[in-house]
Short mmCIF file of C-alpha atoms in Angstrom, two decimals:
data_model
loop_
_atom_site.label_atom_id
_atom_site.label_comp_id
_atom_site.label_asym_id
_atom_site.label_seq_id
_atom_site.Cartn_x
_atom_site.Cartn_y
_atom_site.Cartn_z
CA MET A 17 210.02 -43.92 23.47
CA SER A 18 210.09 -45.03 19.89
CA ALA A 19 208.65 -47.45 17.40
CA LEU A 20 210.52 -49.41 14.80
CA LEU A 21 210.24 -48.76 11.10
CA GLU A 22 206.69 -48.96 9.86
CA SER A 23 207.23 -48.52 6.14
CA PRO A 24 210.11 -49.50 3.85
CA THR A 25 210.19 -45.98 2.43
CA GLN A 26 212.09 -43.40 4.43
CA PRO A 27 211.21 -39.73 4.11
CA ALA A 28 213.87 -37.32 3.00
CA ALA A 29 214.71 -34.51 5.34
CA ALA A 30 216.69 -31.40 4.75
CA ALA A 31 218.16 -29.20 7.42
CA GLY A 32 216.13 -26.08 8.04
CA ALA A 33 218.97 -23.62 8.38
CA VAL A 34 220.30 -22.02 5.21
CA GLY A 35 223.94 -22.99 4.82
CA PRO A 36 226.52 -22.79 2.05
CA ALA A 37 225.65 -23.81 -1.51
CA PRO A 38 225.51 -27.61 -1.98
CA TYR A 39 228.96 -29.03 -2.62
CA ARG A 40 229.72 -30.59 -5.98
CA PRO A 41 233.23 -31.66 -7.08
CA GLN A 42 234.63 -29.64 -9.95
CA PRO A 43 235.05 -31.79 -13.08
CA ALA A 44 238.62 -32.40 -14.13
CA THR A 45 239.54 -31.04 -17.57
CA SER A 46 243.01 -32.58 -17.68
CA PHE A 47 245.08 -35.15 -15.86
CA GLU A 48 246.95 -32.35 -14.14
CA SER A 49 243.75 -30.74 -12.82
CA ALA A 50 242.72 -34.19 -11.55
CA GLY A 51 245.95 -34.40 -9.55
CA LEU A 52 247.27 -37.30 -11.63
CA SER A 53 250.76 -37.74 -13.03
CA PRO A 54 251.33 -39.27 -16.50
CA VAL A 55 252.86 -42.35 -14.85
CA GLN A 56 249.76 -42.92 -12.69
CA VAL A 57 247.46 -42.62 -15.70
CA GLU A 58 249.67 -44.91 -17.75
CA ALA A 59 249.63 -47.56 -15.04
CA LEU A 60 245.83 -47.52 -14.81
CA VAL A 61 245.37 -47.61 -18.61
CA LEU A 62 247.82 -50.46 -19.21
CA LYS A 63 246.51 -52.57 -16.32
CA TYR A 64 242.95 -52.10 -17.58
CA LEU A 65 243.88 -53.18 -21.12
CA LEU A 66 245.80 -56.15 -19.69
CA GLY A 67 242.58 -57.34 -18.07
CA VAL A 68 240.05 -56.68 -20.86
CA GLY A 69 242.22 -57.29 -23.93
CA SER A 70 241.01 -54.30 -25.95
CA ALA A 71 238.92 -51.17 -25.41
CA SER A 72 238.04 -47.94 -27.14
CA GLY A 73 239.39 -44.63 -25.91
CA ARG A 74 235.99 -43.73 -24.47
CA GLN A 75 235.77 -47.05 -22.65
CA ILE A 76 239.18 -46.39 -21.11
CA ALA A 77 238.11 -42.88 -20.06
CA ASP A 78 234.91 -44.28 -18.53
CA GLU A 79 236.85 -46.91 -16.60
CA LEU A 80 239.07 -44.23 -15.10
CA GLY A 81 236.04 -41.98 -14.44
CA MET A 82 237.60 -39.16 -16.42
CA PRO A 83 236.43 -36.96 -19.34
CA PHE A 84 237.45 -38.22 -22.77
CA ALA A 85 239.16 -35.02 -23.94
CA PRO A 86 242.73 -35.68 -22.68
CA PHE A 87 242.83 -39.35 -23.71
CA PRO A 88 243.33 -39.26 -27.50
CA GLU A 89 246.62 -37.39 -27.17
CA PHE A 90 247.75 -39.54 -24.24
CA LEU A 91 246.93 -42.77 -26.09
CA ARG A 92 248.83 -41.51 -29.16
CA HIS A 93 251.78 -40.98 -26.84
CA LEU A 94 251.52 -44.59 -25.62
CA ARG A 95 251.26 -45.75 -29.25
CA ASN A 96 254.41 -43.84 -30.14
CA GLN A 97 256.14 -45.64 -27.26
CA GLN A 98 254.89 -48.93 -28.78
CA ALA A 99 252.95 -49.76 -25.61
CA VAL A 100 249.55 -49.89 -27.37
CA THR A 101 248.36 -50.27 -30.92
CA PHE A 102 245.13 -49.78 -32.86
CA SER A 103 243.02 -52.90 -33.40
CA ASN A 104 239.95 -51.21 -34.94
CA THR A 105 238.09 -47.95 -35.34
CA ALA A 106 235.26 -46.84 -33.03
CA ALA A 107 232.42 -44.31 -33.11
CA ALA A 108 232.95 -40.55 -33.23
CA GLY A 109 236.57 -40.67 -34.44
CA ASP A 110 237.69 -42.99 -31.65
CA PHE A 111 239.86 -46.11 -31.91
CA VAL A 112 240.01 -49.51 -30.24
CA TYR A 113 243.32 -50.09 -28.45
CA GLN A 114 245.17 -53.18 -27.31
CA LEU A 115 248.55 -53.83 -25.72
CA THR A 116 251.72 -54.67 -27.59
CA ASP A 117 254.24 -57.11 -26.14
CA THR A 118 256.08 -54.14 -24.67
CA GLY A 119 252.84 -52.80 -23.21
CA ARG A 120 251.97 -56.15 -21.63
CA GLU A 121 255.38 -56.33 -19.95
CA ARG A 122 254.98 -52.82 -18.54
CA ALA A 123 251.41 -53.57 -17.43
CA ARG A 124 252.55 -56.65 -15.50
CA LYS A 125 255.23 -54.64 -13.71
CA TYR A 126 252.65 -52.03 -12.75
CA GLN A 127 250.33 -54.79 -11.53
CA GLU A 128 253.04 -56.27 -9.32
CA GLU A 129 253.45 -52.86 -7.67
CA CYS A 130 249.70 -52.34 -7.19
CA ALA A 131 246.90 -54.52 -8.57
CA TYR A 132 244.26 -51.78 -8.39
CA VAL A 133 242.26 -51.22 -11.58
CA GLY A 134 239.32 -48.84 -11.74
CA THR A 135 238.46 -45.17 -11.40
CA ALA A 136 241.43 -42.90 -11.01
CA PRO A 137 242.08 -41.92 -7.39
CA VAL A 138 241.28 -38.49 -5.98
CA PRO A 139 244.10 -36.65 -4.17
CA PHE A 140 243.71 -36.87 -0.41
CA ALA A 141 243.74 -33.07 -0.04
CA ASP A 142 240.67 -32.82 -2.30
CA TYR A 143 238.87 -35.36 -0.12
CA VAL A 144 239.66 -33.39 3.04
CA ASN A 145 238.29 -30.22 1.45
CA ALA A 146 235.12 -32.06 0.42
CA VAL A 147 234.51 -33.38 3.94
CA LEU A 148 234.95 -29.93 5.42
CA ALA A 149 232.64 -28.38 2.80
CA GLN A 150 229.91 -30.94 3.57
CA SER A 151 230.49 -31.09 7.33
CA ILE A 152 227.58 -31.91 9.60
CA THR A 153 228.62 -28.87 11.64
CA HIS A 154 227.24 -26.69 8.81
CA GLU A 155 223.79 -28.22 9.32
CA HIS A 156 221.50 -27.04 12.09
CA PRO A 157 218.32 -29.11 11.88
CA GLN A 158 215.29 -27.71 13.65
CA GLU A 159 212.14 -29.33 15.00
CA ALA A 160 210.40 -29.45 11.61
CA ASP A 161 213.39 -31.29 10.12
CA LEU A 162 213.34 -33.85 12.92
CA ARG A 163 209.62 -34.44 12.51
CA ARG A 164 210.07 -35.05 8.78
CA ALA A 165 212.94 -37.45 9.36
CA PHE A 166 211.05 -39.35 12.08
CA SER A 167 207.61 -39.21 10.44
CA ASP A 168 207.41 -43.01 10.08
CA LEU A 169 208.32 -43.66 13.73
CA LEU A 170 206.41 -43.01 16.91
CA ILE A 171 208.60 -40.77 19.06
CA SER A 172 207.57 -39.29 22.39
CA GLU A 173 207.63 -35.53 22.78
CA ALA A 174 210.13 -35.88 25.61
CA MET A 175 212.57 -37.67 23.32
CA PHE A 176 212.08 -35.07 20.56
CA ALA A 177 212.93 -32.33 23.05
CA THR A 178 216.24 -34.04 23.88
CA LEU A 179 217.16 -35.35 20.43
CA GLY A 180 217.07 -31.95 18.75
CA PRO A 181 219.83 -30.28 20.81
CA ALA A 182 221.87 -33.51 20.79
CA ILE A 183 221.83 -33.70 16.99
CA ASN A 184 222.70 -30.02 16.64
CA SER A 185 225.70 -30.45 18.90
CA GLY A 186 227.32 -32.86 16.43
CA ARG A 187 229.37 -34.22 19.31
CA GLY A 188 227.81 -37.61 19.79
CA LEU A 189 225.31 -39.22 22.10
CA PHE A 190 224.46 -42.35 24.03
CA LEU A 191 221.21 -44.15 23.18
CA TYR A 192 220.48 -46.64 25.92
CA GLY A 193 217.54 -48.86 26.70
CA TYR A 194 216.20 -52.36 26.29
CA PRO A 195 216.69 -54.26 23.00
CA GLY A 196 213.93 -53.79 20.46
CA ASN A 197 213.02 -50.20 21.30
CA GLY A 198 214.26 -48.75 18.03
CA LYS A 199 217.74 -47.46 18.84
CA THR A 200 219.09 -48.44 15.41
CA SER A 201 216.04 -46.98 13.64
CA ILE A 202 216.51 -43.72 15.53
CA ALA A 203 220.15 -43.54 14.46
CA GLU A 204 219.20 -44.03 10.81
CA ARG A 205 216.68 -41.16 10.95
CA ILE A 206 219.18 -38.89 12.68
CA THR A 207 221.37 -39.01 9.56
CA GLN A 208 218.49 -37.68 7.46
CA CYS A 209 218.31 -34.58 9.65
CA PHE A 210 221.67 -33.43 8.26
CA GLY A 211 220.45 -33.24 4.66
CA THR A 212 220.11 -35.78 1.93
CA THR A 213 223.32 -36.44 -0.02
CA VAL A 214 227.08 -35.94 -0.03
CA TRP A 215 229.87 -36.54 -2.54
CA ILE A 216 232.76 -38.88 -1.74
CA PRO A 217 235.69 -40.19 -3.85
CA ARG A 218 235.62 -43.82 -4.88
CA THR A 219 239.33 -44.15 -4.14
CA LEU A 220 241.98 -41.87 -2.64
CA LEU A 221 245.62 -41.27 -3.33
CA ALA A 222 247.33 -40.55 -0.01
CA GLU A 223 251.12 -40.26 0.10
CA GLY A 224 251.39 -42.57 -2.93
CA GLN A 225 249.02 -45.18 -1.45
CA ILE A 226 245.69 -46.24 -2.98
CA VAL A 227 242.90 -46.25 -0.36
CA LYS A 228 239.40 -47.44 -1.27
CA LEU A 229 236.71 -45.29 0.35
CA TYR A 230 233.41 -45.95 -1.45
CA ASP A 231 231.84 -49.12 -0.07
CA PRO A 232 228.61 -50.36 -1.73
CA ALA A 233 227.84 -52.35 1.43
CA ASN A 234 227.71 -49.15 3.50
CA HIS A 235 227.14 -46.38 0.95
CA GLU A 236 224.01 -45.97 -1.18
CA ALA A 237 224.74 -44.32 -4.52
CA ILE A 238 222.09 -41.90 -5.80
CA ARG A 239 222.38 -42.65 -9.51
CA PRO A 240 224.29 -45.09 -11.72
CA ARG A 241 227.28 -44.04 -13.76
CA ARG A 242 226.72 -43.08 -17.39
CA GLY A 243 229.50 -43.71 -19.84
CA GLY A 244 230.36 -43.37 -23.52
CA LEU A 245 228.40 -40.86 -25.55
CA LEU A 246 225.80 -40.54 -22.75
CA ARG A 247 228.40 -39.16 -20.39
CA GLN A 248 227.82 -35.59 -19.17
CA ASP A 249 230.60 -33.05 -19.68
CA ASP A 250 230.45 -31.91 -16.04
CA GLN A 251 230.57 -35.46 -14.70
CA ASP A 252 233.58 -36.58 -12.66
CA ASP A 253 232.99 -40.26 -12.02
CA ARG A 254 235.91 -40.48 -9.64
CA TRP A 255 233.35 -39.11 -7.19
CA VAL A 256 230.03 -40.68 -6.29
CA GLU A 257 226.98 -38.97 -4.81
CA ILE A 258 225.59 -41.00 -1.90
CA LYS A 259 222.97 -40.67 0.77
CA ARG A 260 224.55 -39.33 3.92
CA PRO A 261 226.02 -42.50 5.39
CA THR A 262 224.84 -44.37 8.45
CA ILE A 263 227.53 -46.88 9.36
CA VAL A 264 226.55 -49.51 11.94
CA ALA A 265 229.14 -51.59 13.78
CA GLY A 266 228.07 -54.09 16.41
CA GLY A 267 229.78 -56.78 18.41
CA GLU A 268 232.10 -57.52 15.49
CA LEU A 269 233.86 -54.16 15.87
CA THR A 270 237.61 -54.52 16.50
CA MET A 271 240.49 -52.10 16.82
CA GLU A 272 241.73 -53.27 13.40
CA SER A 273 238.53 -52.05 11.72
CA LEU A 274 239.31 -48.54 12.97
CA GLU A 275 242.63 -48.44 11.09
CA ILE A 276 243.51 -48.40 7.40
CA ARG A 277 243.60 -52.03 6.28
CA TYR A 278 246.28 -53.04 3.79
CA ASP A 279 246.10 -56.05 1.48
CA PRO A 280 249.66 -57.28 0.92
CA THR A 281 248.58 -59.27 -2.15
CA THR A 282 246.96 -56.44 -4.12
CA HIS A 283 248.86 -53.60 -2.38
CA VAL A 284 245.54 -51.76 -2.03
CA SER A 285 244.24 -50.32 1.25
CA GLU A 286 240.70 -49.81 2.53
CA ALA A 287 239.45 -46.93 4.64
CA PRO A 288 238.36 -47.62 8.24
CA LEU A 289 234.74 -47.42 9.34
CA GLN A 290 234.92 -43.98 10.93
CA MET A 291 236.34 -42.59 7.69
CA LYS A 292 233.52 -44.17 5.67
CA SER A 293 231.02 -42.53 8.02
CA ASN A 294 232.34 -38.98 7.56
CA ASN A 295 229.55 -36.44 6.92
CA GLY A 296 227.05 -38.89 8.39
CA THR A 297 226.42 -41.03 11.45
CA PHE A 298 228.50 -43.80 13.01
CA LEU A 299 226.47 -46.09 15.25
CA ILE A 300 228.37 -48.32 17.68
CA ASP A 301 225.59 -50.79 18.32
CA ASP A 302 225.43 -52.96 21.42
CA PHE A 303 228.29 -50.96 22.92
CA GLY A 304 230.11 -52.78 25.66
CA ARG A 305 229.85 -56.17 23.98
CA GLN A 306 232.63 -55.75 21.43
CA ARG A 307 235.72 -57.91 21.49
CA MET A 308 237.64 -54.92 22.83
CA GLN A 309 237.03 -53.27 26.16
CA PRO A 310 235.18 -49.92 26.20
CA GLN A 311 238.30 -48.35 27.70
CA GLU A 312 240.29 -49.34 24.60
CA LEU A 313 237.88 -47.46 22.38
CA LEU A 314 238.09 -44.51 24.76
CA ASN A 315 241.86 -44.42 24.46
CA ARG A 316 241.67 -44.71 20.66
CA TRP A 317 239.07 -41.97 20.17
CA ILE A 318 239.69 -39.54 23.00
CA VAL A 319 241.53 -37.10 20.70
CA PRO A 320 239.24 -37.48 17.63
CA LEU A 321 236.14 -36.85 19.73
CA GLU A 322 237.67 -33.71 21.17
CA LYS A 323 239.53 -32.32 18.12
CA ARG A 324 237.30 -33.67 15.30
CA HIS A 325 240.26 -35.14 13.43
CA ASP A 326 242.01 -38.49 13.54
CA TYR A 327 245.50 -39.71 12.69
CA LEU A 328 245.82 -42.87 10.60
CA SER A 329 248.90 -44.84 9.57
CA LEU A 330 249.52 -45.77 5.94
CA PRO A 331 251.28 -48.99 4.85
CA ASN A 332 254.42 -47.00 4.00
CA GLY A 333 254.67 -45.83 7.62
CA LYS A 334 253.48 -42.28 7.06
CA LYS A 335 250.63 -40.79 9.08
CA ILE A 336 247.81 -38.68 7.68
CA ARG A 337 245.41 -36.38 9.48
CA VAL A 338 241.83 -37.32 8.57
CA PRO A 339 238.64 -35.37 9.34
CA PHE A 340 236.54 -36.97 12.08
CA ASP A 341 233.24 -35.48 10.96
CA GLN A 342 230.31 -37.65 12.00
CA LEU A 343 227.79 -37.90 14.77
CA ILE A 344 228.93 -40.80 16.94
CA ILE A 345 226.08 -42.72 18.54
CA PHE A 346 226.75 -45.34 21.18
CA SER A 347 223.78 -47.67 21.48
CA THR A 348 223.70 -49.93 24.51
CA ASN A 349 221.36 -51.98 26.65
CA LEU A 350 223.30 -50.91 29.74
CA GLU A 351 223.59 -47.69 31.68
CA PRO A 352 226.42 -45.58 30.15
CA LYS A 353 228.07 -45.09 33.55
CA GLN A 354 228.46 -48.87 33.82
CA LEU A 355 230.63 -48.91 30.70
CA VAL A 356 232.99 -45.96 30.67
CA ASP A 357 234.58 -43.44 32.98
CA GLU A 358 233.69 -39.82 33.59
CA ALA A 359 236.22 -38.48 31.06
CA PHE A 360 234.59 -40.43 28.24
CA LEU A 361 231.07 -39.46 29.31
CA ARG A 362 232.11 -35.82 29.27
CA ARG A 363 233.04 -36.11 25.60
CA ILE A 364 229.65 -37.68 24.80
CA PRO A 365 227.47 -35.03 26.46
CA TYR A 366 224.01 -36.38 25.61
CA LYS A 367 222.57 -39.57 27.12
CA ILE A 368 219.10 -40.44 25.80
CA GLN A 369 216.98 -43.35 26.94
CA ALA A 370 214.99 -45.30 24.37
CA ALA A 371 212.33 -46.27 26.89
CA ASP A 372 209.58 -48.85 26.55
CA PRO A 373 206.47 -47.56 24.79
CA THR A 374 203.43 -46.75 26.88
CA GLU A 375 200.29 -48.83 26.37
CA PRO A 376 198.58 -46.10 24.25
CA MET A 377 201.68 -45.92 22.03
CA PHE A 378 201.81 -49.70 21.82
CA ARG A 379 198.19 -49.80 20.61
CA GLN A 380 198.86 -47.00 18.13
CA MET A 381 201.75 -48.96 16.65
CA PHE A 382 199.44 -51.86 15.85
CA GLU A 383 196.91 -49.48 14.35
CA ARG A 384 199.49 -47.87 12.08
CA ILE A 385 201.48 -50.94 11.08
CA ALA A 386 198.57 -53.32 10.34
CA PRO A 387 197.33 -51.52 7.17
CA ARG A 388 200.87 -51.27 5.84
CA LEU A 389 201.22 -55.04 6.06
CA GLY A 390 197.97 -55.61 4.20
CA PHE A 391 195.46 -56.18 7.02
CA GLU A 392 192.12 -55.01 5.68
CA ARG A 393 190.81 -53.71 8.97
CA PHE A 394 192.14 -53.08 12.42
CA GLU A 395 190.55 -55.04 15.29
CA PRO A 396 190.92 -53.15 18.61
CA ALA A 397 189.28 -56.05 20.45
CA ALA A 398 192.04 -58.40 19.26
CA ILE A 399 194.69 -56.05 20.64
CA ASP A 400 192.79 -55.85 23.93
CA TYR A 401 192.92 -59.65 24.05
CA LEU A 402 196.66 -59.70 23.23
CA ILE A 403 197.56 -57.13 25.89
CA ASP A 404 195.40 -58.64 28.63
CA LYS A 405 196.42 -62.25 28.08
CA HIS A 406 200.02 -62.03 26.90
CA TYR A 407 201.28 -58.86 28.59
CA HIS A 408 199.36 -57.82 31.72
CA SER A 409 198.67 -61.31 33.01
CA VAL A 410 202.29 -62.49 32.64
CA GLY A 411 204.06 -59.23 33.49
CA ARG A 412 205.61 -58.88 30.03
CA ARG A 413 206.97 -55.45 29.13
CA PHE A 414 206.02 -53.65 25.93
CA ARG A 415 208.78 -53.33 23.36
CA ALA A 416 208.64 -51.16 20.26
CA CYS A 417 209.51 -54.06 17.97
CA HIS A 418 206.68 -56.34 19.16
CA PRO A 419 203.80 -54.92 17.07
CA ARG A 420 205.64 -55.28 13.79
CA ASP A 421 207.08 -58.70 14.61
CA LEU A 422 203.80 -60.18 15.86
CA LEU A 423 201.85 -58.82 12.89
CA LEU A 424 204.38 -60.38 10.52
CA GLN A 425 203.89 -63.72 12.28
CA VAL A 426 200.13 -63.43 11.83
CA LYS A 427 200.53 -62.44 8.17
CA ASN A 428 202.79 -65.41 7.43
CA TYR A 429 200.34 -67.75 9.18
CA CYS A 430 197.38 -66.46 7.15
CA THR A 431 199.32 -66.55 3.88
CA TYR A 432 200.39 -70.15 4.41
CA HIS A 433 196.85 -71.32 5.23
CA GLY A 434 195.19 -69.23 2.53
CA LEU A 435 193.22 -67.21 5.08
CA PRO A 436 192.15 -63.56 4.91
CA LEU A 437 194.51 -61.22 6.71
CA GLU A 438 192.69 -60.68 9.99
CA LEU A 439 193.59 -60.20 13.63
CA LYS A 440 191.92 -63.03 15.52
CA PRO A 441 192.76 -64.17 19.06
CA GLU A 442 193.78 -67.64 17.87
CA TYR A 443 196.14 -66.12 15.28
CA LEU A 444 197.72 -63.91 17.94
CA ASP A 445 198.09 -66.91 20.27
CA PHE A 446 200.01 -68.69 17.52
CA ALA A 447 202.25 -65.67 16.92
CA VAL A 448 202.97 -65.20 20.63
CA GLY A 449 203.73 -68.91 21.06
CA ASN A 450 206.38 -68.70 18.36
CA TYR A 451 207.80 -65.32 19.19
CA PHE A 452 208.12 -65.56 22.97
CA THR A 453 209.04 -69.23 23.28
CA VAL A 454 212.40 -68.45 24.89
CA MET A 455 211.79 -64.81 25.83
#
């Protein structure tokens, strides 16, 4: 049994077991140590200058996410080839560069081959090593870690007793139960049990193909980039430190979103969802209601779930072996056995029910959520009235989302009418009338 989020702030949790030292990518000191050829660097520099017109050497280094040290010599080389020229001086012995006619022609040819402009890509092998170094299999959260991660939710002791071993297994689990009982909130807290942050590349270079990995819509960066003279010497901005990811895919999930997607216009690819969720949690929400049949997903993931690696096809026809390092959570309103066969259930060994809250838990949710929403005092009598009239008398089941949603309705009503935030029977009647009109 569980309650939905009660506070917008989520507590950080670190795994209790002592594992290897925290991973941090080694800063590149040269293009060679970054795994970049002179041609790849030239293409990125010229395409960037084609777009912005002119930039200092430090601005170019910042755009590529690289240290400044190797750029002066490289830019002199491009100047000797008459691809760039000086347009002005800049701070700290730097210069402002712009393209020549020859440079613009070369930049356009590079852009036709691949339109990507931005941080230099990280070699795929370095990404694989990073995933393995930060694997969730290195983390063994214990009860104290779970209680920290779930401190803002109401979780029954029975669920705690099952969740702990399931999370430690790292092999995936089914969360099933009625809508509104906090399955998504539980999945988000599970990620926190594996530690706080991981490092991922912004883009990858795999068999000559550019693959975008960092996704601001799904990844939360810890700190902004610092460029220019504020840049730290040990900073490799081709990598970004993020909170361990929790990727959620619902009914919109398709087989295409589980493969590398190629844009034929830009010639740039994007990583699939399971790759973006590496070192974190991948929640398949509302499982069984996707456009594809559950059996299709079984056939696609039967090897990754067993072997913890996946095979993905690149636009050039080559295949790469990618780590499959995340806790897969299937959230469904149906019984798991109604959706998939025994072979699939065997590979997802834990099935946990997000059951309806008991009446004492339901009351406690109101008591805990009301002050957070600004209610000056909690009125137990008002909750007695709500439960007797709108639950017991009509046979309505308790759901973990109801306390928060009904209190928000009351708050909005009071705010609109300029009334003090209070729990009165007539306010609750209004909230119930809106909320349960078609439920």
